[in-house]
Amino acid sequence: MIEKAVSHLREKDPEITILLDSFKIEGLKPEENYFKSLTRSILYQQLSGKAAKTISDRFISLYPNNNYPLPQDVLNTKHEILRSVGISNAKAYYIKNIAEAFINGRVDYENFYELSDAEIMDQLISIKGVGPWTIQMFLMFTLNRLDIFPTGDLGVQKGFKIYFKLNELPSSKEMLLRSELWRPYRTIMSIYFWKVVDGPFKW
């Protein structure tokens, strides 16, 4: 899949050839536990990777055998207990909001594979605490949707700026206009831009 995407991108936009030749992209691997993926995104927001992993590990340790909790497990956990492992007040509420949405059927997660990107976005954005960036990361790294381009992500913006030698960060409009050349593999281009700035994108 990566080889096909790179070949397509190379043909459609010769100006990015140097970028495509500079890094090796690994294949995307789907995450089957959608609840884990979304709550993990919340835990990792606005934290360094090391700090976020520490809090995430403490969160998981609250549950038997260090297994990732089910939505009902989280709802059964008192707010104060979640806060005690370093989760912020807001994030504790957001995680419970996600759990409730999975339980009450507001999120049709069992049929996500049949839904379009827009349909999934509409469902998830209704959960307080789940914003566009979280959903875009979910579509990219959990469902492995290939045509997601998070123009609001600072890493993607910086990679775009550096590679195209711009004087300032590009606008979303500018990025989207250029990205039309990269359909239907804009997820792959996003990963390349992250590599320009930080190297491989990791949780």
Short mmCIF file of C-alpha atoms in Angstrom, two decimals:
data_model
loop_
_atom_site.label_atom_id
_atom_site.label_comp_id
_atom_site.label_asym_id
_atom_site.label_seq_id
_atom_site.Cartn_x
_atom_site.Cartn_y
_atom_site.Cartn_z
CA MET A 1 0.00 0.00 0.00
CA ILE A 2 2.80 2.43 0.88
CA GLU A 3 4.61 1.69 -2.37
CA LYS A 4 1.44 2.34 -4.36
CA ALA A 5 0.80 5.59 -2.50
CA VAL A 6 4.38 6.84 -2.97
CA SER A 7 4.30 5.97 -6.67
CA HIS A 8 1.04 7.89 -7.08
CA LEU A 9 2.34 10.92 -5.17
CA ARG A 10 5.57 10.96 -7.14
CA GLU A 11 3.64 10.99 -10.41
CA LYS A 12 1.10 13.63 -9.37
CA ASP A 13 3.53 16.07 -7.74
CA PRO A 14 7.14 15.83 -8.94
CA GLU A 15 8.12 18.70 -6.61
CA ILE A 16 7.88 16.38 -3.59
CA THR A 17 10.24 13.75 -5.02
CA ILE A 18 13.08 14.77 -2.68
CA LEU A 19 10.75 14.42 0.31
CA LEU A 20 9.57 10.99 -0.81
CA ASP A 21 13.16 9.86 -1.29
CA SER A 22 14.33 11.20 2.08
CA PHE A 23 12.30 8.99 4.41
CA LYS A 24 10.96 5.47 4.54
CA ILE A 25 7.34 5.17 5.64
CA GLU A 26 6.18 2.06 7.45
CA GLY A 27 2.81 0.51 6.76
CA LEU A 28 -0.10 1.60 8.93
CA LYS A 29 -1.44 -0.91 11.42
CA PRO A 30 -5.10 -0.73 12.49
CA GLU A 31 -6.06 -0.52 16.17
CA GLU A 32 -9.13 -2.65 16.86
CA ASN A 33 -9.89 -1.20 20.30
CA TYR A 34 -11.59 2.05 19.32
CA PHE A 35 -12.33 3.05 22.91
CA LYS A 36 -8.68 2.65 23.82
CA SER A 37 -7.60 4.70 20.84
CA LEU A 38 -9.89 7.64 21.57
CA THR A 39 -9.24 7.77 25.31
CA ARG A 40 -5.52 7.44 24.74
CA SER A 41 -5.68 10.45 22.42
CA ILE A 42 -7.29 12.45 25.21
CA LEU A 43 -4.64 11.36 27.71
CA TYR A 44 -1.82 12.33 25.36
CA GLN A 45 -3.13 15.76 24.41
CA GLN A 46 -0.91 18.73 25.29
CA LEU A 47 1.66 16.56 27.09
CA SER A 48 5.10 15.32 26.22
CA GLY A 49 5.18 11.69 25.15
CA LYS A 50 7.01 10.63 28.32
CA ALA A 51 4.61 12.40 30.69
CA ALA A 52 1.59 11.14 28.81
CA LYS A 53 2.80 7.54 28.86
CA THR A 54 3.40 7.74 32.62
CA ILE A 55 -0.17 8.92 33.22
CA SER A 56 -1.57 6.40 30.75
CA ASP A 57 0.27 3.55 32.50
CA ARG A 58 -1.06 4.70 35.88
CA PHE A 59 -4.57 4.87 34.43
CA ILE A 60 -4.35 1.31 33.12
CA SER A 61 -2.95 0.10 36.46
CA LEU A 62 -6.24 1.06 38.10
CA TYR A 63 -7.85 -1.99 36.47
CA PRO A 64 -7.38 -5.75 37.00
CA ASN A 65 -4.33 -7.37 35.43
CA ASN A 66 -3.34 -4.04 33.90
CA ASN A 67 -5.78 -4.62 31.05
CA TYR A 68 -7.11 -1.58 29.25
CA PRO A 69 -10.53 -0.82 30.78
CA LEU A 70 -13.85 -1.25 29.04
CA PRO A 71 -16.20 1.73 28.78
CA GLN A 72 -18.29 0.43 31.69
CA ASP A 73 -15.17 0.09 33.83
CA VAL A 74 -14.38 3.76 33.31
CA LEU A 75 -17.93 4.84 34.11
CA ASN A 76 -17.72 2.80 37.32
CA THR A 77 -14.51 4.59 38.35
CA LYS A 78 -14.97 7.60 40.58
CA HIS A 79 -13.83 10.92 39.18
CA GLU A 80 -11.47 11.40 42.13
CA ILE A 81 -9.76 8.08 41.37
CA LEU A 82 -9.11 9.12 37.78
CA ARG A 83 -7.72 12.43 39.00
CA SER A 84 -5.43 10.63 41.46
CA VAL A 85 -3.28 9.13 38.67
CA GLY A 86 -2.53 12.54 37.17
CA ILE A 87 -5.41 12.92 34.75
CA SER A 88 -6.62 16.52 34.60
CA ASN A 89 -10.11 17.42 35.72
CA ALA A 90 -11.27 18.12 32.16
CA LYS A 91 -9.70 14.97 30.70
CA ALA A 92 -11.32 12.80 33.37
CA TYR A 93 -14.71 14.13 32.28
CA TYR A 94 -13.87 13.69 28.60
CA ILE A 95 -12.86 10.06 29.08
CA LYS A 96 -16.13 9.39 30.87
CA ASN A 97 -18.00 11.15 28.05
CA ILE A 98 -16.40 8.79 25.53
CA ALA A 99 -17.27 5.78 27.68
CA GLU A 100 -20.88 6.88 27.95
CA ALA A 101 -21.14 7.44 24.19
CA PHE A 102 -19.86 3.92 23.51
CA ILE A 103 -22.33 2.40 25.96
CA ASN A 104 -25.47 4.31 25.05
CA GLY A 105 -25.09 3.70 21.32
CA ARG A 106 -24.45 7.31 20.32
CA VAL A 107 -21.29 6.00 18.66
CA ASP A 108 -21.95 3.22 16.15
CA TYR A 109 -18.41 1.93 16.51
CA GLU A 110 -19.23 -1.61 15.40
CA ASN A 111 -19.99 -0.28 11.91
CA PHE A 112 -17.22 2.30 11.60
CA TYR A 113 -15.58 0.29 8.83
CA GLU A 114 -18.72 0.86 6.72
CA LEU A 115 -19.00 4.59 7.42
CA SER A 116 -17.38 7.46 5.55
CA ASP A 117 -14.83 9.74 7.16
CA ALA A 118 -17.47 12.48 7.39
CA GLU A 119 -20.03 10.17 9.01
CA ILE A 120 -17.53 9.08 11.66
CA MET A 121 -16.54 12.72 12.23
CA ASP A 122 -20.19 13.65 12.79
CA GLN A 123 -20.61 10.94 15.41
CA LEU A 124 -17.42 11.56 17.34
CA ILE A 125 -17.55 15.35 17.32
CA SER A 126 -20.79 15.14 19.30
CA ILE A 127 -18.81 13.82 22.30
CA LYS A 128 -17.69 16.71 24.48
CA GLY A 129 -13.91 16.70 24.65
CA VAL A 130 -13.40 15.00 21.30
CA GLY A 131 -12.28 17.59 18.78
CA PRO A 132 -11.33 17.56 15.09
CA TRP A 133 -7.65 16.77 15.73
CA THR A 134 -8.47 13.75 17.91
CA ILE A 135 -10.85 12.46 15.26
CA GLN A 136 -8.33 12.97 12.48
CA MET A 137 -5.71 11.01 14.44
CA PHE A 138 -8.31 8.30 15.01
CA LEU A 139 -9.14 8.10 11.31
CA MET A 140 -5.48 7.97 10.37
CA PHE A 141 -3.90 5.71 12.96
CA THR A 142 -6.82 3.59 14.15
CA LEU A 143 -8.92 3.10 11.03
CA ASN A 144 -6.00 3.72 8.64
CA ARG A 145 -8.02 6.00 6.39
CA LEU A 146 -5.66 7.16 3.67
CA ASP A 147 -6.95 10.60 2.71
CA ILE A 148 -6.84 12.61 5.96
CA PHE A 149 -4.93 15.90 6.00
CA PRO A 150 -4.88 17.62 9.43
CA THR A 151 -4.09 21.19 8.43
CA GLY A 152 -4.49 22.30 12.05
CA ASP A 153 -1.69 20.03 13.29
CA LEU A 154 1.41 22.07 14.10
CA GLY A 155 3.79 19.31 13.05
CA VAL A 156 2.19 19.02 9.62
CA GLN A 157 2.22 22.81 9.28
CA LYS A 158 5.90 22.99 10.22
CA GLY A 159 6.85 20.16 7.89
CA PHE A 160 5.00 21.85 5.03
CA LYS A 161 6.71 25.16 5.82
CA ILE A 162 10.18 23.64 6.00
CA TYR A 163 9.92 21.52 2.89
CA PHE A 164 8.45 24.24 0.68
CA LYS A 165 10.83 26.84 2.18
CA LEU A 166 8.09 29.23 3.29
CA ASN A 167 8.78 32.28 5.47
CA GLU A 168 5.88 31.54 7.80
CA LEU A 169 3.47 28.75 8.65
CA PRO A 170 1.05 28.07 5.80
CA SER A 171 -2.65 28.78 6.08
CA SER A 172 -5.14 25.93 6.03
CA LYS A 173 -6.40 27.22 2.69
CA GLU A 174 -2.91 27.12 1.21
CA MET A 175 -2.31 23.60 2.52
CA LEU A 176 -5.65 22.28 1.31
CA LEU A 177 -5.15 23.77 -2.14
CA ARG A 178 -1.77 22.07 -2.54
CA SER A 179 -3.06 18.84 -1.02
CA GLU A 180 -5.52 18.34 -3.88
CA LEU A 181 -2.55 16.94 -5.80
CA TRP A 182 -2.05 14.30 -3.13
CA ARG A 183 -5.52 12.78 -3.04
CA PRO A 184 -6.31 10.01 -2.18
CA TYR A 185 -3.13 9.60 -0.09
CA ARG A 186 -3.00 12.73 2.05
CA THR A 187 -2.53 10.67 5.21
CA ILE A 188 0.77 9.45 3.80
CA MET A 189 1.83 13.02 3.01
CA SER A 190 0.99 14.04 6.59
CA ILE A 191 3.34 11.36 7.88
CA TYR A 192 6.10 12.62 5.61
CA PHE A 193 5.67 16.15 6.95
CA TRP A 194 5.86 14.85 10.54
CA LYS A 195 9.10 13.12 9.64
CA VAL A 196 10.56 16.37 8.34
CA VAL A 197 10.06 17.89 11.81
CA ASP A 198 10.30 15.10 14.35
CA GLY A 199 11.16 11.84 12.69
CA PRO A 200 8.68 8.93 12.93
CA PHE A 201 5.33 9.77 14.46
CA LYS A 202 4.83 7.74 17.62
CA TRP A 203 2.38 7.60 20.49
#
